[in-house]
Short mmCIF file of C-alpha atoms and ligand atoms in Angstrom, two decimals:
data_model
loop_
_atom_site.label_atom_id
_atom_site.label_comp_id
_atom_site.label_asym_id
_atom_site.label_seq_id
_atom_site.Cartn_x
_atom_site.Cartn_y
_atom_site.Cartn_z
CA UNK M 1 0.00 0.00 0.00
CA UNK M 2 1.25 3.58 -0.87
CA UNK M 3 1.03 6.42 1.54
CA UNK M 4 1.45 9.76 0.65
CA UNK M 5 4.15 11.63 2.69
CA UNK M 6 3.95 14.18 5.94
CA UNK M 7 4.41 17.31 3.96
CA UNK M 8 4.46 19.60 6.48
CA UNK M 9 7.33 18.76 9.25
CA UNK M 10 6.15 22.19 11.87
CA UNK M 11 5.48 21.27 15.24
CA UNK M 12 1.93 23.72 15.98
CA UNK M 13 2.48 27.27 15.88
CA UNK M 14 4.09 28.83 19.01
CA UNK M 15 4.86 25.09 20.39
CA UNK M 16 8.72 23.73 20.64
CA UNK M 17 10.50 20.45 20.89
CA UNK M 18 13.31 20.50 23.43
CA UNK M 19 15.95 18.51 21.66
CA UNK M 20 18.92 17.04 23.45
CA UNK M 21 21.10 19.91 22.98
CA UNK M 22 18.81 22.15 25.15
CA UNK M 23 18.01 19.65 27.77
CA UNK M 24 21.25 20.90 30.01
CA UNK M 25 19.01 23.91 30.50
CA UNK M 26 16.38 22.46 31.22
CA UNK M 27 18.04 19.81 33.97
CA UNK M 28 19.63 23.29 35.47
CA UNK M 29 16.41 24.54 35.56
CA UNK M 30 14.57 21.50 37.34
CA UNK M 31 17.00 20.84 39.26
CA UNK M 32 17.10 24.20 40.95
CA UNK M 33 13.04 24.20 41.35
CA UNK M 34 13.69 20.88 42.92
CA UNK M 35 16.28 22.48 45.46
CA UNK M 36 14.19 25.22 46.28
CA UNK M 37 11.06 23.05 46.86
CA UNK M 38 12.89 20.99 48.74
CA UNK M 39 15.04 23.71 51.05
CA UNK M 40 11.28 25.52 52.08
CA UNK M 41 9.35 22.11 52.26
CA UNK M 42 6.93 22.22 48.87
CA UNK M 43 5.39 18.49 47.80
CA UNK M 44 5.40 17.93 44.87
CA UNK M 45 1.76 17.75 42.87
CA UNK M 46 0.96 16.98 39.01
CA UNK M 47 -2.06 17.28 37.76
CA UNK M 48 -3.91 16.38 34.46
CA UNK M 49 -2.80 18.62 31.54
CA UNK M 50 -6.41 18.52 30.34
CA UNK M 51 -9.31 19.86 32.98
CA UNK M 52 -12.93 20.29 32.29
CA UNK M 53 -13.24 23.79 29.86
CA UNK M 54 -15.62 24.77 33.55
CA UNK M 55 -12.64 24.77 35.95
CA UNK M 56 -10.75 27.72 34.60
CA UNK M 57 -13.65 29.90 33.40
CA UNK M 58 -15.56 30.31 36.88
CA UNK M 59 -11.92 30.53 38.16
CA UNK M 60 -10.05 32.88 35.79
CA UNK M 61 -13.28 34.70 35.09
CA UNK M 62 -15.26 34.77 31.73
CA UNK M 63 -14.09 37.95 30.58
CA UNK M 64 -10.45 37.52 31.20
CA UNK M 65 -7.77 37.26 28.05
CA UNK M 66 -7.00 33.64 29.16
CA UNK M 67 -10.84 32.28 29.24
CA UNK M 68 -11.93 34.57 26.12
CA UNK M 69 -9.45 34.18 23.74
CA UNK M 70 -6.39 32.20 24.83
CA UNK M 71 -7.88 29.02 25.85
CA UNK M 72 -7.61 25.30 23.68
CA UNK M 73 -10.95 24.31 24.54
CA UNK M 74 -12.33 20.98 22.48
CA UNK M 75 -15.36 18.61 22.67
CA UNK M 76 -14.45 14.84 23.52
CA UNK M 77 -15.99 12.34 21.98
CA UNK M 78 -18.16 11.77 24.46
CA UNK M 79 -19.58 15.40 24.58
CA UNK M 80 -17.15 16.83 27.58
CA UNK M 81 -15.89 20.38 26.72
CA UNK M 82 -12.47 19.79 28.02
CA UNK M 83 -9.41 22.85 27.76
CA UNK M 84 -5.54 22.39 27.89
CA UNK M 85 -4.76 24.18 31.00
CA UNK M 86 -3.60 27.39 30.93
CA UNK M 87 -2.02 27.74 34.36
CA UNK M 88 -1.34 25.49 37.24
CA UNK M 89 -3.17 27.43 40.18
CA UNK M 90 -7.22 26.37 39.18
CA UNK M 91 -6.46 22.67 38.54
CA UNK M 92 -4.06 22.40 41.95
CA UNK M 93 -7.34 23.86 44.05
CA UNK M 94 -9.28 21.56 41.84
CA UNK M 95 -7.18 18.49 42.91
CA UNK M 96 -6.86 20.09 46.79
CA UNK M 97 -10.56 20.01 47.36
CA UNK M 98 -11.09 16.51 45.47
CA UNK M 99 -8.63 14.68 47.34
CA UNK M 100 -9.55 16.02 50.70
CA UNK M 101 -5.71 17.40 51.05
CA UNK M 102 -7.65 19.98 53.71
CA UNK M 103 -7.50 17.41 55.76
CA UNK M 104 -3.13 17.43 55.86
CA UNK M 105 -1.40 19.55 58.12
CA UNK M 106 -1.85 22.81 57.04
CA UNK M 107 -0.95 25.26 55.41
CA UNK M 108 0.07 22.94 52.41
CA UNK M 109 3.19 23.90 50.32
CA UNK M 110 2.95 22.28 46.77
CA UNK M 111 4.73 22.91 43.69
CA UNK M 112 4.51 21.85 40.26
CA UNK M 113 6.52 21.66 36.79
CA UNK M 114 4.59 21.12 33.94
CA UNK M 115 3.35 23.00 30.45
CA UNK M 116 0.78 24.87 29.58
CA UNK M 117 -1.20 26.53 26.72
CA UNK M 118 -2.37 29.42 25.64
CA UNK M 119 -3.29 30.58 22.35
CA UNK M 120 -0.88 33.92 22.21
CA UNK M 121 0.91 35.57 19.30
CA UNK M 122 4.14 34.02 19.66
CA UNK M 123 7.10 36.50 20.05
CA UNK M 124 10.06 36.64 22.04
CA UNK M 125 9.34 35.01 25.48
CA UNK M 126 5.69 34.11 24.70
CA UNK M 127 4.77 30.66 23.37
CA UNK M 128 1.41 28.78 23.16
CA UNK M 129 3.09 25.73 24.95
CA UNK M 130 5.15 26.84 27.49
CA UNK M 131 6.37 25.23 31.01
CA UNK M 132 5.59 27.08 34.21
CA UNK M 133 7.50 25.42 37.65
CA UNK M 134 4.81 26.85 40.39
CA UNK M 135 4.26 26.96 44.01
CA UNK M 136 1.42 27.18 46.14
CA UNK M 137 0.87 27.74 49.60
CA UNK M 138 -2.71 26.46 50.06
CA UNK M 139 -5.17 26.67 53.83
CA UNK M 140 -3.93 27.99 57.06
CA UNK M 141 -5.27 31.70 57.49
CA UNK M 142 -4.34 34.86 55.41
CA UNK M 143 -1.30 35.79 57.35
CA UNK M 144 0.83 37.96 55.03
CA UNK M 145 3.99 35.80 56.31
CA UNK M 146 2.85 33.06 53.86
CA UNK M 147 2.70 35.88 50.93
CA UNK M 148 6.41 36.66 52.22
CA UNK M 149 7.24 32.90 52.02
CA UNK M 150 6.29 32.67 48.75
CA UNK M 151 8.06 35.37 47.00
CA UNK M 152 11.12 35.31 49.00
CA UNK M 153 11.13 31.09 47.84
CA UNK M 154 10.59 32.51 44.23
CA UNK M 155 13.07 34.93 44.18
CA UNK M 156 15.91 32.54 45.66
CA UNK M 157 14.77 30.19 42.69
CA UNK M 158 15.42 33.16 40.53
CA UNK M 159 19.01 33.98 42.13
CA UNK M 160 20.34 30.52 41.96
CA UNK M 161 19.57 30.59 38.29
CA UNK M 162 22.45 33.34 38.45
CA UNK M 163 19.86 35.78 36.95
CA UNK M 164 20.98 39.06 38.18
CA UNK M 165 19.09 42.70 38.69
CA UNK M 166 16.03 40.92 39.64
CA UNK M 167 13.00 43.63 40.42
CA UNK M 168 10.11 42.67 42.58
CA UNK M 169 7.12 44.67 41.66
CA UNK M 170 4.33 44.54 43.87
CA UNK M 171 0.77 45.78 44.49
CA UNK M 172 -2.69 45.01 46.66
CA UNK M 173 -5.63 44.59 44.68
CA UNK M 174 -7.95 44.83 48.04
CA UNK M 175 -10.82 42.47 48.28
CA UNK M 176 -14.58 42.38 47.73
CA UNK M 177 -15.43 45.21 49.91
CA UNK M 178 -12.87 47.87 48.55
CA UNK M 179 -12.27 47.12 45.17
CA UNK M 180 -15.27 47.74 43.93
CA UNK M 181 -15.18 51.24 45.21
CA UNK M 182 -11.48 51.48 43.61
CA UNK M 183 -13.59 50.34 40.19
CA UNK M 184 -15.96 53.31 40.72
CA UNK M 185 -13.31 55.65 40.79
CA UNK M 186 -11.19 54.57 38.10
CA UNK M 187 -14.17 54.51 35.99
CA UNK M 188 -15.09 57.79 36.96
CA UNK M 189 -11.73 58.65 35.98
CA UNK M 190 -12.06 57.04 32.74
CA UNK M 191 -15.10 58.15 31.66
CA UNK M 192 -14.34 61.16 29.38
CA UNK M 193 -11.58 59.38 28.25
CA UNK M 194 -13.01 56.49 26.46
CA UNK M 195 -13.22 57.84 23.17
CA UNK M 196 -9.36 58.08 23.43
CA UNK M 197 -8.77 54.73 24.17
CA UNK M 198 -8.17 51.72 22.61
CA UNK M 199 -10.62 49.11 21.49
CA UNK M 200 -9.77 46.70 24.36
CA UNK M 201 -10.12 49.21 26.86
CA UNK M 202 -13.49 50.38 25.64
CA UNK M 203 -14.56 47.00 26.43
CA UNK M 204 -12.80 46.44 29.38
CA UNK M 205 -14.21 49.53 30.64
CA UNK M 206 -17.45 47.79 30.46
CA UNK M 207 -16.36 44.33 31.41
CA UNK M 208 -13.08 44.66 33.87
CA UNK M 209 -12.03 47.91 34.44
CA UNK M 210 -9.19 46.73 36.17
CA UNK M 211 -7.48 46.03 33.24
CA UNK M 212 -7.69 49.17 32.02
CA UNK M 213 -4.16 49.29 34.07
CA UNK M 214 -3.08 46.33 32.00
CA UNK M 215 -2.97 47.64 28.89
CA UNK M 216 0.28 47.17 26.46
CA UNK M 217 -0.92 50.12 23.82
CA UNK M 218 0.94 52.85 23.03
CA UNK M 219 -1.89 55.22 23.00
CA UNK M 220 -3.53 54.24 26.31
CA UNK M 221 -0.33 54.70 28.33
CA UNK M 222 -0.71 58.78 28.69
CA UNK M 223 -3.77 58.45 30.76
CA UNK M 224 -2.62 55.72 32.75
CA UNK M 225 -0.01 57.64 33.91
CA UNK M 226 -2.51 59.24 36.50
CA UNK M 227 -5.15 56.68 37.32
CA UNK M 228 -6.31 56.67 41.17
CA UNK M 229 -3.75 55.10 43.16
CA UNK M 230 -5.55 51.19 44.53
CA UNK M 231 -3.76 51.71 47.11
CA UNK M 232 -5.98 54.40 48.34
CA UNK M 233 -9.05 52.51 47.69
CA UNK M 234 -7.70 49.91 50.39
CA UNK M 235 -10.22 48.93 53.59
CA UNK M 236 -7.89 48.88 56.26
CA UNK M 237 -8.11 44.96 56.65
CA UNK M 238 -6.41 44.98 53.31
CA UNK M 239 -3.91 47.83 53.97
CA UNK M 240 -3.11 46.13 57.19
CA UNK M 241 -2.29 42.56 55.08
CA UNK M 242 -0.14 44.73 52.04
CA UNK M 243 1.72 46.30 55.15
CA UNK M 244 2.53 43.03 57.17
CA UNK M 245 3.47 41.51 53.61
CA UNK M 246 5.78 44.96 52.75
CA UNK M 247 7.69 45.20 56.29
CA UNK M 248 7.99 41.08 56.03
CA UNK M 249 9.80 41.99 52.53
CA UNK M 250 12.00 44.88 54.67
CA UNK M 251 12.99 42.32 57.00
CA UNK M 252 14.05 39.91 54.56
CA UNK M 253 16.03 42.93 52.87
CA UNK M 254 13.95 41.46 50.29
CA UNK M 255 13.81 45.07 48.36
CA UNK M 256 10.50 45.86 45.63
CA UNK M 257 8.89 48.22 43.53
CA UNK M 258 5.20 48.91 44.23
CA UNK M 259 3.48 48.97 41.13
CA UNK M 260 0.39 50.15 40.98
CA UNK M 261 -0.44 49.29 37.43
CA UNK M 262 0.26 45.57 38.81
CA UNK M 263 -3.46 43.76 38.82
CA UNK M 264 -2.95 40.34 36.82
CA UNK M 265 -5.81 40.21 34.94
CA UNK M 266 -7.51 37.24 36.74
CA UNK M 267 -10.88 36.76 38.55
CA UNK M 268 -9.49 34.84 41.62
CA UNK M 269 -6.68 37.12 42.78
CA UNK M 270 -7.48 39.39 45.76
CA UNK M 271 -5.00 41.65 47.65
CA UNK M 272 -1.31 40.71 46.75
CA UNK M 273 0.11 40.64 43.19
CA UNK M 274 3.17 40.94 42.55
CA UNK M 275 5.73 39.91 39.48
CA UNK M 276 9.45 39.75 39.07
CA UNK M 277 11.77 41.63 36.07
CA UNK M 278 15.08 41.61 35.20
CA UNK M 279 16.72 44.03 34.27
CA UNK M 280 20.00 42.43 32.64
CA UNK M 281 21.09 43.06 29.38
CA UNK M 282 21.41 40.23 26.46
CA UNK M 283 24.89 40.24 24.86
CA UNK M 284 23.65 41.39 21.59
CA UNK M 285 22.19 44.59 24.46
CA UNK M 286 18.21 43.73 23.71
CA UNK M 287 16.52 44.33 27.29
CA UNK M 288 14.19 41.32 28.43
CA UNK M 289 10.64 42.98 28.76
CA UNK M 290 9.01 40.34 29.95
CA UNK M 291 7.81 38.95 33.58
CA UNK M 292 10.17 36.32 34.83
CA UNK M 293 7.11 35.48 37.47
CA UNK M 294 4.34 36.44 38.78
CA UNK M 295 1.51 35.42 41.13
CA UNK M 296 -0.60 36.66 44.15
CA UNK M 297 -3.04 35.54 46.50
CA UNK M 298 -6.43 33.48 45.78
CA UNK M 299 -8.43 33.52 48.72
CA UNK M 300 -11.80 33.44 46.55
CA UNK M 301 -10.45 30.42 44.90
CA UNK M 302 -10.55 28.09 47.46
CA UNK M 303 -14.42 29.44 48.25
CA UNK M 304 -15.82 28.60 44.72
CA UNK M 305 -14.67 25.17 44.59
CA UNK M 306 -16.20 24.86 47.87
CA UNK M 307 -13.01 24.38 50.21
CA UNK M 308 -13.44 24.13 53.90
CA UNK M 309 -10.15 25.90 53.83
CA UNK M 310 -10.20 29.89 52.82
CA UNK M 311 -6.46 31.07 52.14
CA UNK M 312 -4.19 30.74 49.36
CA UNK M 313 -1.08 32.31 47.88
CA UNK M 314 0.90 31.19 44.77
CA UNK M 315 3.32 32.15 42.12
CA UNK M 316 4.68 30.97 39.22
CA UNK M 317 7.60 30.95 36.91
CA UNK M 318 8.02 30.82 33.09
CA UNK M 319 10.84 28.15 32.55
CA UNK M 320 11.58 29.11 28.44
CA UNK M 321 11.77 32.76 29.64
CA UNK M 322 14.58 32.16 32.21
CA UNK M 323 16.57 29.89 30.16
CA UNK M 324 16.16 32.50 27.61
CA UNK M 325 18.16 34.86 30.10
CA UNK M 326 20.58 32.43 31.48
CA UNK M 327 21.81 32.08 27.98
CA UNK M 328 21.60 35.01 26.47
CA UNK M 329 23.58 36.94 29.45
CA UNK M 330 25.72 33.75 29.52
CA UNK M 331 25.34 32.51 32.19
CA UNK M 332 27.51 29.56 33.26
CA UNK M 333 25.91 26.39 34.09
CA UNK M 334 29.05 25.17 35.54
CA UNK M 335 28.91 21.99 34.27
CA UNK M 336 32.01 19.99 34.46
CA UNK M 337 31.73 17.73 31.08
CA UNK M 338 32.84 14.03 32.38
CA UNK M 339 35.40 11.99 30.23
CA UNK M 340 34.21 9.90 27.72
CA UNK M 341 35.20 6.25 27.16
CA UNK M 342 34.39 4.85 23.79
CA UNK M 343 34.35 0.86 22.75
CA UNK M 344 35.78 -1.07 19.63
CA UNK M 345 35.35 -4.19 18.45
CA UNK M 346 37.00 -5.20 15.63
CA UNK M 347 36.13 -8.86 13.92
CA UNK M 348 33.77 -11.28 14.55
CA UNK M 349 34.58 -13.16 17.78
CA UNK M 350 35.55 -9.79 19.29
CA UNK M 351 31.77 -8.22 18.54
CA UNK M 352 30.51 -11.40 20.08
CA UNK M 353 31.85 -10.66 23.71
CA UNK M 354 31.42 -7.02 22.93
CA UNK M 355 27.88 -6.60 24.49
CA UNK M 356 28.42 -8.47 27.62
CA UNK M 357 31.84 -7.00 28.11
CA UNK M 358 30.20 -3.60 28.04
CA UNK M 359 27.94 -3.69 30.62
CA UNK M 360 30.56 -5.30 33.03
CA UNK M 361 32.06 -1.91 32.15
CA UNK M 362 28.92 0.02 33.04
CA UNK M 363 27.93 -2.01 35.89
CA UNK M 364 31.54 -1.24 37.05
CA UNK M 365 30.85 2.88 36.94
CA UNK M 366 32.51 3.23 33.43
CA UNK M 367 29.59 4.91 31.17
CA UNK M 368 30.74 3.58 27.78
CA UNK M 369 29.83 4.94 24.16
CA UNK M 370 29.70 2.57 21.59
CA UNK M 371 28.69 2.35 18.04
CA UNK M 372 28.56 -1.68 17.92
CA UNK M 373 26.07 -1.99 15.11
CA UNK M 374 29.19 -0.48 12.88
CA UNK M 375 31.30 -3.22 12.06
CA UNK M 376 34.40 -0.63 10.23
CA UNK M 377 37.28 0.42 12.34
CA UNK M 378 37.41 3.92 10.32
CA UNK M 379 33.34 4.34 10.78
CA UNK M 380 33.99 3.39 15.00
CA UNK M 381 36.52 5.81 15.10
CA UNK M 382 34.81 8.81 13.40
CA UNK M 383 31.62 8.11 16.31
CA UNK M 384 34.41 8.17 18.81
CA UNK M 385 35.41 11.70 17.03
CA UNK M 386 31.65 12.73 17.19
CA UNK M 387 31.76 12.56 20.54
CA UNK M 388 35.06 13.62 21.12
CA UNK M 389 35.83 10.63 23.65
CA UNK M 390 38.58 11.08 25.43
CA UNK M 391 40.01 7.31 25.34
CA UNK M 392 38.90 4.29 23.17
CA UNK M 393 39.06 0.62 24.20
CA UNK M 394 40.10 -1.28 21.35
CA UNK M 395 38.90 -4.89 21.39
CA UNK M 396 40.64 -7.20 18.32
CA UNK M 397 40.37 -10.74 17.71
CA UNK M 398 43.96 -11.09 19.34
CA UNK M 399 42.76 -9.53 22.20
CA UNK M 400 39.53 -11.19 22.69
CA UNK M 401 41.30 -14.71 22.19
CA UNK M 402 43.63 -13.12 24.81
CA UNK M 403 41.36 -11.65 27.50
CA UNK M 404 42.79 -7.97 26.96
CA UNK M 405 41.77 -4.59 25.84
CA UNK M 406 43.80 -1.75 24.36
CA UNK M 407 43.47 1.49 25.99
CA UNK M 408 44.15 4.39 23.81
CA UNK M 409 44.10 8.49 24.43
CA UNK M 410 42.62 9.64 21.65
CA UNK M 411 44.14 12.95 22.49
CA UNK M 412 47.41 11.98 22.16
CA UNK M 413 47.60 8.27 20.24
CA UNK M 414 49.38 6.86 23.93
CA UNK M 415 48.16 3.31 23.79
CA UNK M 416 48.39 0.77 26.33
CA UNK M 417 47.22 -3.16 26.10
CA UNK M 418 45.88 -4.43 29.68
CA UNK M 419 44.54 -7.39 30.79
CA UNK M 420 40.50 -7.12 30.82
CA UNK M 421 40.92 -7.81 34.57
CA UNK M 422 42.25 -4.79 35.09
CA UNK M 423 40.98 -2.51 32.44
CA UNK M 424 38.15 -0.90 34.85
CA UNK M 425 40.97 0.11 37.41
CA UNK M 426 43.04 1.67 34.49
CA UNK M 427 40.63 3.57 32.98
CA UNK M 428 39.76 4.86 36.46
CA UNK M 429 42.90 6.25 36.89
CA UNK M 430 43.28 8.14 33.76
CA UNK M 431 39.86 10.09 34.15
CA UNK M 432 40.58 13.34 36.33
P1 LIG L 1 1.20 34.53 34.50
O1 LIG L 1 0.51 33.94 35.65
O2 LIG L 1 0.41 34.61 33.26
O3 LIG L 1 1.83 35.86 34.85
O4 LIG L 1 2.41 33.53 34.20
C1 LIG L 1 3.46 33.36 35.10
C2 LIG L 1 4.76 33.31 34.34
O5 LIG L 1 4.68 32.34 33.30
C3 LIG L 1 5.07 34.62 33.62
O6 LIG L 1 5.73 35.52 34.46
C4 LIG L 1 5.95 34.13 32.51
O7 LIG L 1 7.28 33.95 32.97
C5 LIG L 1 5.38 32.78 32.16
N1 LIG L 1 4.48 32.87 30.99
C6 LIG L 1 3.20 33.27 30.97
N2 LIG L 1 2.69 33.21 29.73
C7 LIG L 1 3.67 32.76 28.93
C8 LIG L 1 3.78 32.45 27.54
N3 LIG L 1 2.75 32.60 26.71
N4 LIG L 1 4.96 32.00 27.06
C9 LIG L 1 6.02 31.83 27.88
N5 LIG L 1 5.97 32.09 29.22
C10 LIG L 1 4.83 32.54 29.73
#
């Protein structure tokens, strides 16, 4: 039977494959989020990349950029409108509540790794499958030391990536008792202005004024300049929580930037947002002006999925966009490459033992590169080359009928014949 061909070799638009090359970034990268969770005592919690469509539009909010037009939504077979998730937060509440994890000493610190989508125009730093490593810190009460916990854990992620001139920028976006009269004014401050404004903000002015403070265009940014200050809209339950969280920060020596354009868009946030910038310079000198993090607290989340427990605060970080920094300031991973041992066989009886032979090697600590299913000395060697091994064991028919190995720099063409007995000890002593 013919088939016709794949034509078209793109992975989706805005989605990447990692390949091996990259992956050293990506260990780095896990491996610090794995330090960090570890060091301030975050479990570890994945949960299913898919969710019911429901979970993130109560959540998020209908009218938000993520729910109205950022979302992969589908229908299943079966009829279920199910959605890629777009962030972590939603689905880990989900998954707290279902599994009864109220019921665990509390607060609980989780953290995840994992992708998400959203359906952006890809640019620099903005993908529609990207990875986000998160943390949560979910019950207990609204104490503004947990909001401290979480950013300072954050930032320290962020330092021992080596990414340097972090800024925190933070805000309070009050609660259901003040922000509405923080809406009233900035609507009333809006109001003449509409005409002037972009098409987004016209309709956020009718749907989430809030965002008005959001907006990326050009011609909105004059008036935003002088919007009323949230801050002054606070109730002083929610002034009291931004100033524990702020002097926690001053202790810490933690230092930030309020922002008080800083409202993150989503439903389910109430009083602190905050987000983290760098402001180091590529080596080609383009500026990174993008959010390295961001997050805030979710009290109301925990209420509409019907939690017994009323607190949370979280924060996440975009993996692609620090790697992006890491290597274009060059940072150094400091990885030490290890020495590299490759094996050849050469003749029949030789290729025989080859297999076997090898993983004594491996089982012995020696990780061994091999190109067995090439029979040519020249074709072994040039593998060896591609790898740039450091030393090759050569094993002939002489030396298989013998029960030795040669052991040969391939930096310098030294070579040395040993008995197999010993070859694990002498190649032990060459690597530094
Ligand atoms: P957010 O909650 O949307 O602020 O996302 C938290 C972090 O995830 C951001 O600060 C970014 O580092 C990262 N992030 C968000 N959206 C994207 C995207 N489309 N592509 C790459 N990274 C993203």
């Amino acid at each position: 039977m013919s088939r016709s061909k794949i034509q078209n070799l793109q992975s989706p638009k805005g989605m990447h494959d990692i390949l091996p090359q990259e992956q050293m970034w990506w260990d780095k990268v896990r491996k610090e989020v794995d330090y960090i969770a570890d060091y301030y005592n975050f479990s570890r919690i994945d949960t299913a990349i898919l969710e019911r469509a429901e979970i993130f539009e109560k959540s998020l909010g209908e009218t938000t950029d993520i729910v109205e037009k950022q979302m992969f939504v589908f229908k299943s077979r079966s009829g279920d409108r199910l959605a890629l998730r777009p962030e972590g937060t939603a689905s880990i509440v989900r998954s707290y509540v279902q599994h009864g994890l109220s019921h665990l000493g509390q607060p609980l610190k989780l953290f995840y790794i994992g992708p998400m989508f959203r359906k952006e125009q890809p640019q620099s730093g903005r993908f529609r499958q990207f990875h986000q490593a998160g943390f949560e810190i979910i019950g207990g009460d609204d104490d503004p030391v947990y909001d401290a916990q979480l950013i300072l854990a954050i930032y320290r992620l962020l330092e021992r990536f080596k990414i340097k001139n972090l800024s925190l920028h933070i805000n309070s976006i009050g609660c259901r008792n003040c922000r509405p009269v923080y809406r009233k004014k900035l609507l009333d401050y809006y109001r003449d202005l509409a005409p002037k404004l972009c098409k987004d903000c016209r309709r956020r002015m009718k749907q989430n004024p809030l965002r008005l403070l959001d907006c990326k265009n050009e011609q909105c940014q004059q008036y935003k300049a002088s919007t009323p200050m949230i801050l002054d809209s606070l109730c002083s339950n929610c002034n009291k929580h931004f100033k524990g969280v702020l002097e926690f920060l001053e202790e810490l020596k933690l230092s930030y930037q309020l922002d008080h354009h800083l409202v993150r868009g989503l439903d389910y946030y109430n009083r602190t947002a905050f987000e983290f910038f760098t402001d180091s310079v590529a080596e080609d000198g383009t500026k990174f002006d993008f959010a390295l993090a961001g997050g805030g607290r979710y009290d109301y989340l925990l209420e509409l999925f019907g939690s017994r427990q009323s607190s949370g605060v979280g924060g996440a970080v975009g993996m692609e966009r620090v790697i992006e920094v890491m290597r274009k300031t060059k940072i150094n991973l400091g990885l030490r490459s290890r020495q590299k041992v490759f094996f050849i066989h050469i003749g029949d009886v030789a290729k025989k033992k080859s297999l076997s032979l090898i993983e004594e090697l491996r089982d012995a600590g020696i990780p061994v590169l091999e190109s067995l299913g090439k029979d040519s000395l020249a074709a072994q060697l040039r593998s060896a080359n591609k790898e740039n091994a450091d030393y090759a064991l050569i094993f002939g028919q002489k030396e298989a009928f013998e029960d030795s190995i040669i052991v040969r720099d391939l930096k310098n063409g030294v070579q040395e014949t040993v008995p197999l007995r010993k070859v694990v000890n002498e190649v032990k002593k060459r690597f530094k």
